Amino acid sequence: MLNGAFGTTRSNSLMNEYASLLGDAVLRHRARIAEQSARIEAELASKVKSEFIANMSHELRTPLNTVIGFSKLLAEHERRKLPDTEIVEYAQLINDAAAHLLAVINDILDISKIQSGRYTLDAREMNIDEILQSVIASFRAAADEAGVKIHSRMAIDLPPIRGDAVKFRQIFTNLLSNAVKFTRANGSITVEALRGSDGSVTVLVRDTGIGMGDDEILVALTPFGQVDGSRARWREGTGLGLPIAKALVELHGGRLEIRSARGMGTEIAVILPSRYAVSAAETNDSYLHHDQDATNATI
Ligand SMILES: Nc1ncnc2c1ncn2[C@@H]1O[C@H](COP(=O)(O)OP(=O)(O)OP(=O)(O)O)[C@@H](O)[C@H]1O
Ligand SMILES: [Mg+2]
């Protein structure tokens, strides 16, 4: 009896000791993993930061050089005896460069606001087809110049959805701008809006352009990520349009999906919940919190 009790006490204490050793080992292992992932995150952040600085200096310097160079020429127009047509052309170049600069700065401010979870939506009921038609119209001239046709197909029974119209313009402007940029002459773009049986709306932006492989899609969704250096130089940009579009769709409780293959074109699906789903979500703090986490996780 005594022996048995002693034996049980001893085996209990061995078990306790073993449990505490195991616990320590697990804690040490977790600490090592946390340390490792913090290091990887820091390395990644530093890589993204250097790429960002390299990208930014190009993106900011190019238009600034245009502004400085051509405004100097304008200031000297009398001495240089510039004809009126040239004066107008230089003023237009300065205007374009300044507008581009403003767009880049706005994108940087947007992405940092979204990442810090301080982005607010002004959600109202709106017609997505009106927004799509006006964004398509704004790209007609650029598409014509690139030799690319834009087709649109809107379901006649599209339900109104709830969302921030300005942000929706931004989402589809970013997607259309990519479709035009990455599609060669004689290619085409189709914008389609469909109604889901649950009152959701799906917008598809499809192009017959250069496409992306699976790992390239991951790069494209990373802020400042451009698929490959030579292609990025071929078509200028900052690498912010797509991550911003995805984050804005997610802030509305929707999803952005990319289907693409190299040389086979790209299809981007924006799936928006029914207006009831979004309005219910807006009054729900936990949804907003969850959503911001999700957004932070994806950009
Ligand atoms: N429709 C598309 N077809 C092929 N590649 C695409 C397409 N859309 C995006 N990409 C790739 O993804 C990258 C990131 O796109 P994103 O819109 O974020 O940046 P960007 O267009 O280069 O610059 P910007 O900040 O001016 O939009 C692009 O540089 C391109 O390599
Ligand atoms: Mg873009």
PDB file of C-alpha atoms in Angstrom, residues 44-45 47-49 51-52 55 111 115 178 212 214-227 238-247 256 258 295-299:
ATOM      1  CA  LEU A  44      10.974  41.375 -46.373  1.00  0.00           C
ATOM      2  CA  ALA A  45      10.037  44.843 -45.099  1.00  0.00           C
ATOM      3  CA  LYS A  47      13.549  44.529 -49.276  1.00  0.00           C
ATOM      4  CA  VAL A  48      10.143  46.085 -50.037  1.00  0.00           C
ATOM      5  CA  LYS A  49      11.448  49.388 -48.626  1.00  0.00           C
ATOM      6  CA  GLU A  51      12.409  48.449 -53.910  1.00  0.00           C
ATOM      7  CA  PHE A  52       9.964  51.174 -52.904  1.00  0.00           C
ATOM      8  CA  ASN A  55      10.679  52.724 -57.690  1.00  0.00           C
ATOM      9  CA  ILE A 111      -2.017  52.407 -49.306  1.00  0.00           C
ATOM     10  CA  GLN A 115      -2.483  49.508 -44.049  1.00  0.00           C
ATOM     11  CA  ASN A 178      -3.934  47.648 -66.245  1.00  0.00           C
ATOM     12  CA  MET A 212       0.605  36.447 -65.543  1.00  0.00           C
ATOM     13  CA  ASP A 214       0.599  32.047 -60.576  1.00  0.00           C
ATOM     14  CA  ASP A 215       3.740  33.311 -58.824  1.00  0.00           C
ATOM     15  CA  GLU A 216       3.577  36.530 -60.849  1.00  0.00           C
ATOM     16  CA  ILE A 217       0.040  37.107 -59.534  1.00  0.00           C
ATOM     17  CA  LEU A 218       1.412  37.008 -55.968  1.00  0.00           C
ATOM     18  CA  VAL A 219       4.027  39.623 -56.894  1.00  0.00           C
ATOM     19  CA  ALA A 220       1.377  41.767 -58.603  1.00  0.00           C
ATOM     20  CA  LEU A 221      -0.718  41.808 -55.418  1.00  0.00           C
ATOM     21  CA  THR A 222       2.203  42.981 -53.263  1.00  0.00           C
ATOM     22  CA  PRO A 223       2.404  46.771 -52.880  1.00  0.00           C
ATOM     23  CA  PHE A 224       5.008  48.123 -55.337  1.00  0.00           C
ATOM     24  CA  GLY A 225       5.230  44.643 -56.902  1.00  0.00           C
ATOM     25  CA  GLN A 226       5.636  44.640 -60.673  1.00  0.00           C
ATOM     26  CA  VAL A 227       5.865  41.361 -62.450  1.00  0.00           C
ATOM     27  CA  THR A 238       4.251  52.187 -59.310  1.00  0.00           C
ATOM     28  CA  GLY A 239       2.851  48.733 -58.561  1.00  0.00           C
ATOM     29  CA  LEU A 240       0.132  50.091 -56.269  1.00  0.00           C
ATOM     30  CA  GLY A 241      -3.010  49.978 -58.445  1.00  0.00           C
ATOM     31  CA  LEU A 242      -3.883  46.298 -58.012  1.00  0.00           C
ATOM     32  CA  PRO A 243      -3.210  45.983 -54.241  1.00  0.00           C
ATOM     33  CA  ILE A 244      -5.250  49.174 -53.678  1.00  0.00           C
ATOM     34  CA  ALA A 245      -8.132  47.809 -55.801  1.00  0.00           C
ATOM     35  CA  LYS A 246      -8.102  44.505 -53.869  1.00  0.00           C
ATOM     36  CA  ALA A 247      -7.997  46.229 -50.480  1.00  0.00           C
ATOM     37  CA  LEU A 256     -11.156  40.261 -55.867  1.00  0.00           C
ATOM     38  CA  ILE A 258      -7.418  36.952 -60.500  1.00  0.00           C
ATOM     39  CA  THR A 295      -7.209  43.959 -45.453  1.00  0.00           C
ATOM     40  CA  ASN A 296      -3.985  44.320 -43.521  1.00  0.00           C
ATOM     41  CA  ALA A 297      -3.274  40.682 -44.135  1.00  0.00           C
ATOM     42  CA  THR A 298      -3.682  40.964 -47.863  1.00  0.00           C
ATOM     43  CA  ILE A 299      -1.606  44.055 -48.585  1.00  0.00           C
TER      44      ILE A 299
END
